[in-house]
Structure formats: structure tokens, C-alpha cells
Short mmCIF file of C-alpha atoms in Angstrom, two decimals:
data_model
loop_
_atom_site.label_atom_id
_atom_site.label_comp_id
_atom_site.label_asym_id
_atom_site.label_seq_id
_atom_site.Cartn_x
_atom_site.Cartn_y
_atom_site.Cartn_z
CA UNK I 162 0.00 0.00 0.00
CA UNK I 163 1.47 3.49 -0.94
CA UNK I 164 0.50 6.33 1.51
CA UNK I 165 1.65 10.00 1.18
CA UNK I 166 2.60 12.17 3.98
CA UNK I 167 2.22 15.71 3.74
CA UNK I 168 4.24 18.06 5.87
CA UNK I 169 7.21 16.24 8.35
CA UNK I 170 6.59 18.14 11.53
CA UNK I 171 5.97 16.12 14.32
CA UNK I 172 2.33 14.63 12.99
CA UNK I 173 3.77 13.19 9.56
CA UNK I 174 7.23 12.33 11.70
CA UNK I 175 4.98 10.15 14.24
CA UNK I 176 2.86 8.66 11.11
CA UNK I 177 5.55 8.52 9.41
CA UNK I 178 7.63 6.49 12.24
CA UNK I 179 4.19 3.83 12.91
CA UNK I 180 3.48 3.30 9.58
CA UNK I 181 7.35 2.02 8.63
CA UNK I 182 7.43 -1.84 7.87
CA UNK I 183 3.79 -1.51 7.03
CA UNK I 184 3.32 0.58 3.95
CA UNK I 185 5.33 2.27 1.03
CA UNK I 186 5.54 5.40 2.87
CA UNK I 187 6.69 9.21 0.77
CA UNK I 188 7.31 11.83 3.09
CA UNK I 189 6.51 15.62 1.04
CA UNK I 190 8.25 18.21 2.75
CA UNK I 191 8.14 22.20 1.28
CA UNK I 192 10.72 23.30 3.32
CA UNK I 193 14.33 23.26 2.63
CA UNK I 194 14.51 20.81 6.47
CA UNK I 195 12.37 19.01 7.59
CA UNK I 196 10.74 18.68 10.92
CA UNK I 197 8.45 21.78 10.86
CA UNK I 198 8.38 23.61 14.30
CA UNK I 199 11.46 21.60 15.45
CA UNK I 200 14.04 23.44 13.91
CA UNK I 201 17.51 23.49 14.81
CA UNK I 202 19.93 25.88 13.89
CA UNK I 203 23.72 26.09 14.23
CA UNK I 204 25.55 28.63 16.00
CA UNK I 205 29.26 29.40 16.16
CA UNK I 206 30.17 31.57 19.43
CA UNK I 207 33.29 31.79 21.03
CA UNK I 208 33.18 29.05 24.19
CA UNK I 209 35.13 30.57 27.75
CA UNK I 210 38.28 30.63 26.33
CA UNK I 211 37.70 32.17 23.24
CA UNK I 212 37.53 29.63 21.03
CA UNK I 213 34.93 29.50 18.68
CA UNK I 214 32.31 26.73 19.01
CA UNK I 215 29.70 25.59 16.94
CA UNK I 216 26.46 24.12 18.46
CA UNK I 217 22.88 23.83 17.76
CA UNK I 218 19.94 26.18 18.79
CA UNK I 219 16.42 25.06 18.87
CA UNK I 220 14.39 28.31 17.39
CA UNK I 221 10.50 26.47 17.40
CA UNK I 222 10.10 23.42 19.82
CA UNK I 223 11.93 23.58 23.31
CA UNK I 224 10.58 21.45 25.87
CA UNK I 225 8.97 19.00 27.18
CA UNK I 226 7.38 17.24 30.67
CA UNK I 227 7.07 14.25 32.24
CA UNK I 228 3.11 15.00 33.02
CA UNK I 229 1.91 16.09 29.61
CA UNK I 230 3.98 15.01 27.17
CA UNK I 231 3.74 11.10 27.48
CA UNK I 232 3.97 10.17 23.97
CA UNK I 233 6.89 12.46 23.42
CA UNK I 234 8.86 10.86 25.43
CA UNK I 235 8.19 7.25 24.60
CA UNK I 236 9.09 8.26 21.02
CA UNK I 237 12.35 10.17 22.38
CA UNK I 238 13.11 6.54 24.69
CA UNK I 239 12.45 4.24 21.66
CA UNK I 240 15.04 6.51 19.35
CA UNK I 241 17.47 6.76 22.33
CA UNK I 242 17.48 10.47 22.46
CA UNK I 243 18.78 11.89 25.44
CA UNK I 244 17.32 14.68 27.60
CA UNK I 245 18.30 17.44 29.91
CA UNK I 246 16.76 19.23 32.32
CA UNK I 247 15.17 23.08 31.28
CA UNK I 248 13.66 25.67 33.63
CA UNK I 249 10.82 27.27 32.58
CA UNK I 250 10.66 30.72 34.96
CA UNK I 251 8.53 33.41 33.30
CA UNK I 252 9.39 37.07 33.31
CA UNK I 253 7.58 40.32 32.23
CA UNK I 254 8.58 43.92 31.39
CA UNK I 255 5.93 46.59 30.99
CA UNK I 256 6.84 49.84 30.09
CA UNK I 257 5.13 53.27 31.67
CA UNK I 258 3.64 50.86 33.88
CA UNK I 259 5.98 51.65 37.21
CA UNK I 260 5.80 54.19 39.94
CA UNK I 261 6.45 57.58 38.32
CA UNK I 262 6.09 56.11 34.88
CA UNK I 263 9.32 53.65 34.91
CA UNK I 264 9.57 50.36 33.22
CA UNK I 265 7.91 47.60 35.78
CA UNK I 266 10.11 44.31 35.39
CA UNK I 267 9.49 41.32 37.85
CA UNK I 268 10.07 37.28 37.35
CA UNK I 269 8.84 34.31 38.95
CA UNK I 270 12.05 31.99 39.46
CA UNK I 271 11.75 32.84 42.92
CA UNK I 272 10.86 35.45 45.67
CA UNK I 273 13.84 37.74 45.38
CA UNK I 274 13.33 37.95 41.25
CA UNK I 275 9.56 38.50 42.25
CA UNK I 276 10.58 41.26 43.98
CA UNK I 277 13.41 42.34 41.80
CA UNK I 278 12.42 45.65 41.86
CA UNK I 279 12.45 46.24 45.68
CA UNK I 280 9.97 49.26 45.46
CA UNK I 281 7.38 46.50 44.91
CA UNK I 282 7.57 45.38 48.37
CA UNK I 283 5.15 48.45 48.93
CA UNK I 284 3.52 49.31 45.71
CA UNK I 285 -0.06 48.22 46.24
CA UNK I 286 -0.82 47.88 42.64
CA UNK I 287 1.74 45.07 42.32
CA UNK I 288 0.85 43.44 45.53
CA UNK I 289 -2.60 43.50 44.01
CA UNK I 290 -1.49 41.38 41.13
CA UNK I 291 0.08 38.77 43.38
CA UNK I 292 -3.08 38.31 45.54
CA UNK I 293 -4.97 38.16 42.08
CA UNK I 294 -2.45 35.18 41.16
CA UNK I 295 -3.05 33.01 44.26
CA UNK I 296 -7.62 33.80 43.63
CA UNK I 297 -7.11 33.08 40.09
CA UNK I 298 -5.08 29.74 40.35
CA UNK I 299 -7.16 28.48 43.50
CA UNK I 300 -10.61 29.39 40.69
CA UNK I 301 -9.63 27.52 38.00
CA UNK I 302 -8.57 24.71 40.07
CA UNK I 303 -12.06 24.21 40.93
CA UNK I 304 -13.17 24.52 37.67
CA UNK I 305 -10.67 21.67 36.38
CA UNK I 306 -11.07 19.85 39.13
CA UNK I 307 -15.00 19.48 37.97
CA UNK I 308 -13.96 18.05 34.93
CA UNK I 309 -14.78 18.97 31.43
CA UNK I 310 -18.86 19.96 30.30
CA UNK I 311 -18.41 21.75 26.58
CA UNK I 312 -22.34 22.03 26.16
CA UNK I 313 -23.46 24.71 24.41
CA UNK I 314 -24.47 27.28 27.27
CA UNK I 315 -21.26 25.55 29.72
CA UNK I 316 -19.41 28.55 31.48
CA UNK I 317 -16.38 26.77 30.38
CA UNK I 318 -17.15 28.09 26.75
CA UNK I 319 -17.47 32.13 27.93
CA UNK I 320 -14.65 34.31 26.47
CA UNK I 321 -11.57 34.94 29.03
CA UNK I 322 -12.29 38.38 28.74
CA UNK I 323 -15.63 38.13 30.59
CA UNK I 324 -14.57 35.63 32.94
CA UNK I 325 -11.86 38.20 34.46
CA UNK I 326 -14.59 41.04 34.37
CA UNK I 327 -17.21 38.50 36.11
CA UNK I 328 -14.41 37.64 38.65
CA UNK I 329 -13.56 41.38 39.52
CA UNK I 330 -9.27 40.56 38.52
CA UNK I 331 -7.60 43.65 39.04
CA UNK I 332 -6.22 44.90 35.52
CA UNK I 333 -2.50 44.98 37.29
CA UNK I 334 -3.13 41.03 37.14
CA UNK I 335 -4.92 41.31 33.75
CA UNK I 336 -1.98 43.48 31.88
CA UNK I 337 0.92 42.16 34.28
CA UNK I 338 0.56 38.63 34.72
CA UNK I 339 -2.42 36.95 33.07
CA UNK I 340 -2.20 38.64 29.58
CA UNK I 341 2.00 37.70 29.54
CA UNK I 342 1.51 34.24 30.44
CA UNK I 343 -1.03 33.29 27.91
CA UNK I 344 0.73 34.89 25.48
CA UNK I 345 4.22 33.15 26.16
CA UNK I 346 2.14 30.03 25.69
CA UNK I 347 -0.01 30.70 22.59
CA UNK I 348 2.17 33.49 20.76
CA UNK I 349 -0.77 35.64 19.98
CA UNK I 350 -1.97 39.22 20.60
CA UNK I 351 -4.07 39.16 23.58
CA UNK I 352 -7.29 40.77 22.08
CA UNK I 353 -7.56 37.26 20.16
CA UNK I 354 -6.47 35.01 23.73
CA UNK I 355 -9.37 37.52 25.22
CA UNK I 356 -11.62 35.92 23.22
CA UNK I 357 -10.62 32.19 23.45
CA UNK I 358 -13.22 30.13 25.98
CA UNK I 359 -11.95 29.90 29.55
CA UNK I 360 -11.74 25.72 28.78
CA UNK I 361 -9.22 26.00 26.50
CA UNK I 362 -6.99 28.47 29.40
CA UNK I 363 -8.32 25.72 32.25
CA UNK I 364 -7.78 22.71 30.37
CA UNK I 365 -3.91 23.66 29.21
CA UNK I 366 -2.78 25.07 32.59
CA UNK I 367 -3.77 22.60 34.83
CA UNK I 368 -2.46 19.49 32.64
CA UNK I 369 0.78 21.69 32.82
CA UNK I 370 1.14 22.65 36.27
CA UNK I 371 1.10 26.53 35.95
CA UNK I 372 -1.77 27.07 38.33
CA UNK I 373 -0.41 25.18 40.84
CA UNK I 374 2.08 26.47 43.65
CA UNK I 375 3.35 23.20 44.55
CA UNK I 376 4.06 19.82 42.69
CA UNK I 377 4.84 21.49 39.56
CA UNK I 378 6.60 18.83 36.51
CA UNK I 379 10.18 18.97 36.10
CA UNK I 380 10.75 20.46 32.22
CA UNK I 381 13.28 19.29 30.10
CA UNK I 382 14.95 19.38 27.22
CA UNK I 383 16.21 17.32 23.80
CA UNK I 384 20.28 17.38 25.07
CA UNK I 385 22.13 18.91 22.18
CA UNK I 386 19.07 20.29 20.02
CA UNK I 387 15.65 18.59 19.01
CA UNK I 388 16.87 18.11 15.60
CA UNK I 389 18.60 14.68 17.22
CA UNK I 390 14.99 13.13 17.13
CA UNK I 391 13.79 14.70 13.49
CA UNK I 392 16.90 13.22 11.57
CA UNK I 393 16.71 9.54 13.48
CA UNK I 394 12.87 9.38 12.39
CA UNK I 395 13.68 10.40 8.58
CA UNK I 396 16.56 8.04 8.47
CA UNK I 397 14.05 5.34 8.04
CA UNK I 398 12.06 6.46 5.76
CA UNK I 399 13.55 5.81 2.58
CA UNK I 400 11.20 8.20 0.02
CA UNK I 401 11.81 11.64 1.55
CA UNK I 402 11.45 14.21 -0.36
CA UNK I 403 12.91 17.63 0.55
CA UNK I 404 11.70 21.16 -0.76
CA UNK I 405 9.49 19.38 -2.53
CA UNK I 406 6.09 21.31 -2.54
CA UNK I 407 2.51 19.40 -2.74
CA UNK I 408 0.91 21.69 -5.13
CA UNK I 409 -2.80 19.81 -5.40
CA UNK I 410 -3.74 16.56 -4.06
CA UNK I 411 -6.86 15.00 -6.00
CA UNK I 412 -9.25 12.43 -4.75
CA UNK I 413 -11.41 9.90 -6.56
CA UNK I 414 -13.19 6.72 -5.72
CA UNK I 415 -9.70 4.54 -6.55
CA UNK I 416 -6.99 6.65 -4.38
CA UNK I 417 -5.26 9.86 -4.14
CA UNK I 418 -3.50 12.14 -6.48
CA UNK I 419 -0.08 14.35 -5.58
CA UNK I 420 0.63 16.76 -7.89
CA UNK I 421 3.91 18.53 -7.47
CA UNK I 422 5.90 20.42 -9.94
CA UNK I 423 6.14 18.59 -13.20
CA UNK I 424 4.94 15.30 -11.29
CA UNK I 425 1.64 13.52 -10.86
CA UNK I 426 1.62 10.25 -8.81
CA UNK I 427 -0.98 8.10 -7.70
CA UNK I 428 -1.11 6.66 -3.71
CA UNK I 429 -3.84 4.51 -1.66
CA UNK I 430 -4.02 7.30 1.17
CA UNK I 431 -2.70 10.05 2.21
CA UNK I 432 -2.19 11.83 5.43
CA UNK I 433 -2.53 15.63 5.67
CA UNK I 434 0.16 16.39 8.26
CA UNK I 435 -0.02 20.13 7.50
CA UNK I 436 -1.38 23.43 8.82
CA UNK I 437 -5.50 22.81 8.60
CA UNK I 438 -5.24 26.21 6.04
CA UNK I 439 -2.25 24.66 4.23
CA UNK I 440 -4.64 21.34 3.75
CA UNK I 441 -8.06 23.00 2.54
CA UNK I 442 -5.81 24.90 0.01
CA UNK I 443 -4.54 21.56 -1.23
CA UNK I 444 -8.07 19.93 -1.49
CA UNK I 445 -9.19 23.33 -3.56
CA UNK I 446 -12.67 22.20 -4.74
CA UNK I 447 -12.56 18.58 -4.20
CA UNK I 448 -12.88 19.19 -0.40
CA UNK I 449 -16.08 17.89 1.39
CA UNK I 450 -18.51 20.46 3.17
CA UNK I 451 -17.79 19.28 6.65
CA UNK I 452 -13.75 19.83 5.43
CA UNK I 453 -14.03 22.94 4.69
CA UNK I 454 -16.21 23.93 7.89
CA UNK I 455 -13.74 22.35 9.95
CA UNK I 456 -10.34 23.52 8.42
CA UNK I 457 -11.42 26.97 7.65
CA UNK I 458 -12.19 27.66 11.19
CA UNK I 459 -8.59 27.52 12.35
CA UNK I 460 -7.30 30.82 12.08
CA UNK I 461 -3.20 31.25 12.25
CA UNK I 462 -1.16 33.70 13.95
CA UNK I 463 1.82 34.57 11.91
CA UNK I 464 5.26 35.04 14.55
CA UNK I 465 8.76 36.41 13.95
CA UNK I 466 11.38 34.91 15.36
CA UNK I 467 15.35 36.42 15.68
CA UNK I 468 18.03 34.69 16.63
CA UNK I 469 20.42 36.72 18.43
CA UNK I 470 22.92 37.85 21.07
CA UNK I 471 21.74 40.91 22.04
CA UNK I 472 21.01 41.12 25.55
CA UNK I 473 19.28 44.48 26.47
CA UNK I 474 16.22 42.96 24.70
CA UNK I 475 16.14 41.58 28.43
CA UNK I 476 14.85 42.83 31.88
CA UNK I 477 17.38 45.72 32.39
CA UNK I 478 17.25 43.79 36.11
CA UNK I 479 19.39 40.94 35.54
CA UNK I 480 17.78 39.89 38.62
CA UNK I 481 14.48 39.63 36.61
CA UNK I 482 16.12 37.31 33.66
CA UNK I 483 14.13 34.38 33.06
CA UNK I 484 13.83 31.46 30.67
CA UNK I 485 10.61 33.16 28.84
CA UNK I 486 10.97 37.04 29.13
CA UNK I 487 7.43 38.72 27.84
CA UNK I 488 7.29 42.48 26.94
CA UNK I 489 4.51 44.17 26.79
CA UNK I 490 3.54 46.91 24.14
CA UNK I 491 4.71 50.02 24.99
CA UNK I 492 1.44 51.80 23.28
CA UNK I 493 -2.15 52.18 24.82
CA UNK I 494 -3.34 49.92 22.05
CA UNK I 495 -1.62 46.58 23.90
CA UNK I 496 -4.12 44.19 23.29
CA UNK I 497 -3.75 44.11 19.56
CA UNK I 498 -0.15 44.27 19.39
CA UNK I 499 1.76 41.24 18.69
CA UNK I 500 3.04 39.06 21.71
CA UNK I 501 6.69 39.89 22.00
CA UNK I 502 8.76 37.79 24.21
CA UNK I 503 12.43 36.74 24.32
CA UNK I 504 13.64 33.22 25.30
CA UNK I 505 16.39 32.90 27.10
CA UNK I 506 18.35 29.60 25.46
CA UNK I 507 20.96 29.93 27.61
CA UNK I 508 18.18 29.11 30.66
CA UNK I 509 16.42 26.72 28.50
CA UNK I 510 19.08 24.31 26.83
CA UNK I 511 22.56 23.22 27.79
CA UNK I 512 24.63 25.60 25.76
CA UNK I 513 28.47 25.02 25.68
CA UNK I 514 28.81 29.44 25.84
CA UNK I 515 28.53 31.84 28.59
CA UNK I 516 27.00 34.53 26.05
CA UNK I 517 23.80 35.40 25.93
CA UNK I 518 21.93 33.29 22.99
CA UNK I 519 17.88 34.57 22.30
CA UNK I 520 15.16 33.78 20.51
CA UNK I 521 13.35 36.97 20.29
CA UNK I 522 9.39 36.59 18.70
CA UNK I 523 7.98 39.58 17.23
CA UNK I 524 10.93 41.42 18.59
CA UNK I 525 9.25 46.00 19.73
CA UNK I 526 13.07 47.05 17.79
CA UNK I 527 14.78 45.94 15.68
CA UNK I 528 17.65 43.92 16.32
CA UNK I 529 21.34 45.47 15.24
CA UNK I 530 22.29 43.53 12.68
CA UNK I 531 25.97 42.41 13.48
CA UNK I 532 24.23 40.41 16.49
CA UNK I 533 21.57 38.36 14.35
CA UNK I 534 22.34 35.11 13.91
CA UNK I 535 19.11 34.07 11.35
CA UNK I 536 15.58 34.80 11.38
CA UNK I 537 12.56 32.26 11.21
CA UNK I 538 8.78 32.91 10.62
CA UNK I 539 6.63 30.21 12.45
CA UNK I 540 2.42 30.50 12.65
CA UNK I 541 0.62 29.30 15.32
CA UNK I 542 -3.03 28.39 15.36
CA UNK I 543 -5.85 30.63 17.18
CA UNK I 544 -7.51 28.78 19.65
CA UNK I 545 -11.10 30.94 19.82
CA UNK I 546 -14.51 28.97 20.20
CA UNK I 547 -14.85 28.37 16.24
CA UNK I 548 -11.50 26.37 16.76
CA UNK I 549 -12.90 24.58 19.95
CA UNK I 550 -16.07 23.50 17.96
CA UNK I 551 -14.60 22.72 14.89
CA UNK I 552 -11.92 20.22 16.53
CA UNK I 553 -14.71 17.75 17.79
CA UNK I 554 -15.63 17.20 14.37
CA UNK I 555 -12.26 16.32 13.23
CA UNK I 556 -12.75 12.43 13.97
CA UNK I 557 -15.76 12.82 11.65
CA UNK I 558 -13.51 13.73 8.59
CA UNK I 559 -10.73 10.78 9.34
CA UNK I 560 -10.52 8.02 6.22
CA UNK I 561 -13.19 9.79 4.64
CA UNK I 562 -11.98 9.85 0.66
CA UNK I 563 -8.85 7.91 1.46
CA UNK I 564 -7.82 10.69 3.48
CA UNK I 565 -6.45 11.52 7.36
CA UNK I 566 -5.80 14.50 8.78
CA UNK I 567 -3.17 15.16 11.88
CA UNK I 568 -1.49 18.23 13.41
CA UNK I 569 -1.39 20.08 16.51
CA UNK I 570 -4.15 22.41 15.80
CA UNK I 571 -6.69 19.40 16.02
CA UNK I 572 -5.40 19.48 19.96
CA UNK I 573 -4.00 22.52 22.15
CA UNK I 574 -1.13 23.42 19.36
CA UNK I 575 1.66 21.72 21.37
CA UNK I 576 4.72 19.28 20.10
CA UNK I 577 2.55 16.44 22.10
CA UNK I 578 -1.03 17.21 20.36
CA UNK I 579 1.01 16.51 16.86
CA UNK I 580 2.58 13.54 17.97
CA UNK I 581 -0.53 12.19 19.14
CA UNK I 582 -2.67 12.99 15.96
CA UNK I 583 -0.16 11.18 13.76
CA UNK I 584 -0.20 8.41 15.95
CA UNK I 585 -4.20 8.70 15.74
CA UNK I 586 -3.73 8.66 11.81
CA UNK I 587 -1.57 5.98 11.41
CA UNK I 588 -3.43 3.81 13.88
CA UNK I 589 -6.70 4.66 12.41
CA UNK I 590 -4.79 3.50 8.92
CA UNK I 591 -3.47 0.08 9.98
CA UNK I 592 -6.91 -0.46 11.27
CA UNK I 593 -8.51 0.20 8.13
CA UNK I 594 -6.52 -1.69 5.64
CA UNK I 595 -5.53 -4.54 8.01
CA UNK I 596 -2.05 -3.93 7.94
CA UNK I 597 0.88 -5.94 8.75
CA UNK I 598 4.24 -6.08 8.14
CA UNK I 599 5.91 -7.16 5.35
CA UNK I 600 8.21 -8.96 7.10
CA UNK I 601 10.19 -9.13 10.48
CA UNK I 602 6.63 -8.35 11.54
CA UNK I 603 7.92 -9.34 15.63
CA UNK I 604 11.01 -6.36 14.88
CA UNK I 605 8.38 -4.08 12.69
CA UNK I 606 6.09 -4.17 16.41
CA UNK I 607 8.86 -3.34 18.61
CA UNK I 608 9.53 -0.58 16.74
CA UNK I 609 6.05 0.89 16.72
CA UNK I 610 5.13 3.28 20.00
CA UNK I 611 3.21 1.93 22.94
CA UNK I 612 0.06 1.46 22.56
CA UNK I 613 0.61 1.60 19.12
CA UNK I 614 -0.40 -1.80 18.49
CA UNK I 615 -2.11 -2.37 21.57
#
């Protein structure tokens, strides 16, 4: 059986990885690397000595838990990838928005960086904000705790906006803390995470531990760059096709069409491992109703991300320096701005250099450009109600036509929601045709994932 993968980000690299020994796999990739949102780049810097060092620099995909990211991690154990351990403190600079006007800059490592600006100790706007942060976590706590109930008139479905009005948060916590966090994790402007249902902000940050005090998962890292896992996955797939561009992909009662440039070839499936955008584009008119209901109501945020060395992009506090360092919008109109904030590599992955090393995203200046070191454009999907609704009908669209669909926008838009759609795909596959291994089908199984072929 020939099956066609479209896209090798983590959803086609996890289809990609069950389906070996089992089909006549062809991995399409646009790009000129593949691996999508895991992309690592190398950097020479001069190591303590002075001597210049090359290493690599994950720009998209950093890290990982033991809680949430299950899958992950059985993939990373079964390819013998090692991992280190990250940290994951937060930090966030708002300009105009300290006493007399000054530039308020506090982190959450711990409670000296808290306070990193001693004034705070008595500025009762900031205090505010923390006593905000300990109502808000022990709220939504309840509300996960309750478990999940997405009818159509749940409170779970009101916009975050109105639940912080309804709850009375202070806007210190609003602009400060809540607004910073939310847009570290989904890289969009906040008038768009205003509008996305409080399940999708309940559901995501009590899986992860960030509204919790105590007990919070260890975070870690791919030791040496999350590339390691992408090129041990597309070793074994012996059709891979780089910057090679799906331009159509055709449908009809005996199989699937790929049309690239100057080449039309005929497969028993396919699997859409792509943006849900990039896919309706592909299906043009031969898409189904219900496909293009669902895939047109995932909206993308587009992101710009530098690579860099230039460290006054940071808290001007080095006490305040964090792994994720948000900045908020220096103009009245915040909430529409795009979310800027400045990773910290140097916090987040075992780098061999003392030097600063950032990944700034949607950077308010403009880096100088003798400290750029590349820059990357990465979109991220818009998790709003239409997205909520539209991902329970998903399952409804799998096999249809001879085709699946799998990417992180079908879960929370996280490196384990791929991995477990393409494992979904595959599965759903191999149950459909009654697949089995060529041969060495025992070696073929202990290859596959857990649960795989449970």
C-alpha cells in the first residue's frame, strides 16, 4: 500500500515512524529541512576561552514534561534520544507601567526575582497582582477539578475576557501577569487570547502545572538540540522528499493524487500532516462540506522569530532574567499588538557558551544587525470557540476519501497534540486496511510506539 505524507513536523514524523514496515511510505516536505516547528539551527560563538564553538539552537520546539507530554517521550526513549533538564521561569517587562512612569520588570524563578524591583515590596498595585495570582489559580482549580462539560451554554465556553470582568481581577493582574503568560504560551496578541473560551486556558494550565504552587513537573529538554529526534525518524524512511512542494492533491473513488511540480503520482491514502489552512488549500474544490467547515475555522497567527545575542532585549534587572521574558507593548493599544517575548536559550538548553543566545518573537526594535544570527517565521493556530467546535468534528472527517488528517491544531497546538494525531492517523490507517508487516513483523512491532499496536 502506498501512503503519502504531507508536511514532516511532528504529525507526519509520528505517522511517518508507525506506519514504517507496514506501507510504502513518501514523506513531502516544502521546506528546505524538515521537521516543521522543530528546527535546529547552528551557532558558532566563542566558548570561555575564546575559542569558537559551533552548536545547535532550537528556534520552534523547546521542551517538554514528564506530566503532559507522554507520547513524546516514549518516542524520544524508543530513538534513544537523550534529555536534559530546562527551567521554565517566566518574566515580564511593561513599560510606563511603574511608579512615576518607569519600566515595571518582575520574574517568577523565585521570591527575590519577584521582587526584583524592591519598590514593589510596597507598591499596592503590584501586591494586588500577586493576591490576584493566588484567587485566580485556586478558581480555576475548581473549575478543572469538575472536569470537562463543553455544552453549548457551559461557562467553560465564555470568552476569558468576561470571565476576568465577572471575577472582579484587578487589571494589574490582567496586563501584568495573566495577559503575559497566555501569550508566552499561545504566541498571539491578547485581544484574540481575550476571546478564546476559559476551557481551552483551564484545560492547558492545569495538565501543565502553571496554576499550581506546589508539585509542579520537572521540564526538560532534547540534550544537544531537538533536531537529534527529526533526523533519526527520517533516516528510516527511505522516500523523503525535501523542498518538494505538494501543489494539489486530488481524490477519486480509486486513491489519491499528488501533484507537485512537473509530477503527478498516484497513492492509496494520504495523510494531511499540514497546517488545517495549508490542507483546505490543497483539497481546492474537491474538499467535502464538513472539510471545509472544519479547516477553515482555524485561524493562524503569523510570529517572527530572531536569533540573536543581544542582551538588552532583556529585563534591564538581571535579577528579573528568566527562561521566557514577555514584553509588553509600549502603546495604549496593547491588546492588539503582537506578543513579544524573548527566550532565554541559555536558561532553557545546555549551551556550551557563557554569552547570551535569544530567541526573540515579534521582537518592539529591531535587532542590530551584526548580532543576528538568522531569522525564522513560524504561525501558530488561534484557539477561539470556532477552533474549539470545529476540533470535535475532526474524527468525523478521518478516512473519509482515502484521506487523514493530523497536526497540533486538532489538539492545544503543542509538540505532544502533533505527535498524538499522527499516531491517531496511522493507527486509524493500519486499522482500516488490516495492515501488517511485510516482514520481520515481531522487529516491525517493537519498533512501533506503545500502545501503538495495543
Amino acid at each position: 500500500m502506498r501512503v503519502a505524507i504531507v508536511g514532516s513536523g511532528i504529525a507526519g514524523l509520528a505517522a511517518a515512524h508507525t506506519l514504517q514496515g507496514l506501507a510504502d511510505l513518501t514523506l513531502f516536505e516544502s521546506g528546505d529541512y524538515f521537521g516543521g516547528h522543530t528546527h535546529t539551527v547552528d551557532v558558532t560563538l566563542p566558548d570561555a576561552q575564546g575559542t569558537p564553538t559551533t552548536f545547535g539552537v532550537d528556534t520552534g520546539f523547546l521542551v517538554l514534561n514528564e506530566r503532559t507530554y507522554p507520547n513524546l517521550l516514549a518516542l524520544f526513549s524508543a530513538l534513544d534520544v537523550s534529555i536534559a533538564k530546562s527551567d521554565m521561569s517566566f518574566s515580564v517587562q511593561a513599560d510606563g507601567a511603574g511608579p512615576g512612569g518607569q519600566t515595571l520588570e518582575w520574574s517568577g524563578s523565585n521570591l527575590s526575582s519577584v521582587f526584583a524591583q524592591r519598590r514593589n515590596l510596597a507598591n499596592p498595585r503590584f501586591l494586588r497582582m500577586l493576591a490576584d495570582i493566588v484567587r485566580f489559580n485556586r478558581i480555576t482549580s475548581r473549575l478543572a477539578e469538575k472536569g470537562e462539560d463543553l455544552g453549548e451554554h457551559s461557562a467553560l465556553l465564555q470568552p476569558l475576557g468576561d470571565f476576568l470582568r465577572e471575577q472582579r481581577f484587578s487589571d494589574e493582574f490582567r496586563d501584568w501577569y495573566f495577559l503575559p503568560m497566555m501569550g508566552c504560551i499561545w504566541s498571539c496578541p491578547t485581544d484574540q487570547m481575550l476571546a478564546f473560551p476559559v476551557a481551552t486556558m483551564v484545560r492547558f494550565c492545569h495538565n501543565h502545572g502553571l496554576i499550581q504552587v506546589t508539585n509542579r513537573p520537572q521540564w526538560y529538554t532534547v540534550a544537544g538540540g531537538a533536531r537529534q529526534y527529526v533526523q533519526k525518524i527520517v533516516e528510516g524512511i527511505a522516500d523523503r522528499r525535501l523542498a518538494t512542494p505538494v501543489r494539489q492533491v486530488l481524490r477519486d473513488p480509486q486513491g489519491v493524487r499528488i501533484v507537485t511540480d512537473g509530477h503527478v503520482e498516484r497513492f492509496d491514502a494520504v495523510v494531511m500532516a499540514c497546517h488545517s489552512d495549508q490542507s483546505l488549500r490543497l483539497l481546492g474544490n474537491g474538499a467535502s462540506q464538513n472539510e471545509r467547515e472544519v479547516l477553515a475555522a482555524i485561524r493562524y497567527q503569523p510570529n517572527r522569530a530572531v536569533l540573536h545575542t543581544d542582551a538588552s532585549v532583556l529585563p534591564a534587572n538581571p535579577r528579573a532574567w528568566a527562561a521566557w521574558n514577555y514584553q509588553r507593548a509600549p502603546s495604549a493599544d496593547v491588546e492588539s499588538a503582537q506578543v513579544c517575548l524573548h527566550y532565554l536559550i541559555n536558561r532553557l538548553q545546555p549551551l556550551p557558551v557563557t554569552q547570551p543566545v535569544v530567541v526573540s518573537l515579534n521582537p518592539q526594535r529591531e535587532i542590530a544587525p551584526t548580532q543576528v544570527l538568522g531569522e525564522y517565521a513560524y504561525d501558530h493556530p488561534v484557539f477561539d470557540l470556532a477552533a474549539i467546535r470545529a476540533q470535535a468534528r475532526v474524527h468525523d472527517m478521518q478516512g473519509q476519501r482515502h484521506t487523514w488528517f493530523a497536526g497540533a491544531w486538532t489538539g492545544y497546538g503543542f509538540h505532544e497534540d502533533g505527535l498524538k494525531s499522527g499516531l491517531r492517523a496511522a493507527r486509524s490507517i493500519i486499522d482500516t486496511h488490516g495492515l501488517v508487516p511485510v516482514e520481520g513483523g515481531e522487529a516491525a512491532r517493537r519498533q512501533a510506539l506503545p500502545g501503538v499496536f495495543a
